[in-house]
Amino acid sequence: LPVDHGREFAVNGSLSKGKIRGAGFTFVLVFVACSLFFMPVDREYIIYCILILAVML
């Protein structure tokens, strides 16, 4: 996962350096992939998965 590089001009910006970020996007991708793999696939469910990905962006 990508890590935060800190914020040079923020108050205590160096404290955020090294924190993991972007985990939500990875979680949603894995969730959609697993749900399409394990759930019965129909048109309505595919539309829901596309909307979940669109909201995440």
GROMACS .gro file of C-alpha atoms in nm:
model
   57
    1LEU     CA    1   0.000   0.000   0.000
    2PRO     CA    2   0.118   0.355  -0.059
    3VAL     CA    3   0.240   0.555   0.240
    4ASP     CA    4   0.202   0.920   0.331
    5HIS     CA    5   0.512   1.135   0.277
    6GLY     CA    6   0.413   1.394   0.535
    7ARG     CA    7   0.311   1.754   0.489
    8GLU     CA    8   0.583   2.011   0.487
    9PHE     CA    9   0.369   2.319   0.564
   10ALA     CA   10   0.108   2.165   0.797
   11VAL     CA   11   0.126   2.183   1.174
   12ASN     CA   12   0.291   1.858   1.290
   13GLY     CA   13   0.294   1.742   0.929
   14SER     CA   14   0.586   1.511   0.990
   15LEU     CA   15   0.374   1.302   1.228
   16SER     CA   16   0.170   1.168   0.936
   17LYS     CA   17   0.481   1.052   0.753
   18GLY     CA   18   0.477   0.677   0.691
   19LYS     CA   19   0.106   0.622   0.762
   20ILE     CA   20  -0.066   0.386   0.521
   21ARG     CA   21  -0.312   0.548   0.280
   22GLY     CA   22  -0.520   0.414  -0.006
   23ALA     CA   23  -0.640   0.107   0.182
   24GLY     CA   24  -1.005   0.193   0.119
   25PHE     CA   25  -0.966   0.173  -0.258
   26THR     CA   26  -0.790  -0.163  -0.226
   27PHE     CA   27  -1.062  -0.289   0.007
   28VAL     CA   28  -1.340  -0.188  -0.235
   29LEU     CA   29  -1.164  -0.352  -0.530
   30VAL     CA   30  -1.124  -0.677  -0.336
   31PHE     CA   31  -1.484  -0.658  -0.213
   32VAL     CA   32  -1.623  -0.612  -0.565
   33ALA     CA   33  -1.402  -0.887  -0.709
   34CYS     CA   34  -1.499  -1.135  -0.435
   35SER     CA   35  -1.866  -1.048  -0.451
   36LEU     CA   36  -1.872  -1.101  -0.829
   37PHE     CA   37  -1.690  -1.431  -0.782
   38PHE     CA   38  -1.904  -1.573  -0.499
   39MET     CA   39  -2.249  -1.421  -0.563
   40PRO     CA   40  -2.486  -1.516  -0.842
   41VAL     CA   41  -2.421  -1.264  -1.117
   42ASP     CA   42  -2.712  -1.085  -1.278
   43ARG     CA   43  -2.746  -0.749  -1.445
   44GLU     CA   44  -2.874  -0.567  -1.136
   45TYR     CA   45  -2.585  -0.688  -0.920
   46ILE     CA   46  -2.328  -0.584  -1.182
   47ILE     CA   47  -2.483  -0.236  -1.189
   48TYR     CA   48  -2.453  -0.219  -0.809
   49CYS     CA   49  -2.085  -0.315  -0.828
   50ILE     CA   50  -2.018  -0.052  -1.094
   51LEU     CA   51  -2.190   0.210  -0.879
   52ILE     CA   52  -1.983   0.107  -0.574
   53LEU     CA   53  -1.664   0.155  -0.776
   54ALA     CA   54  -1.787   0.489  -0.913
   55VAL     CA   55  -1.866   0.620  -0.566
   56MET     CA   56  -1.521   0.513  -0.445
   57LEU     CA   57  -1.351   0.718  -0.716
   0.00000   0.00000   0.00000
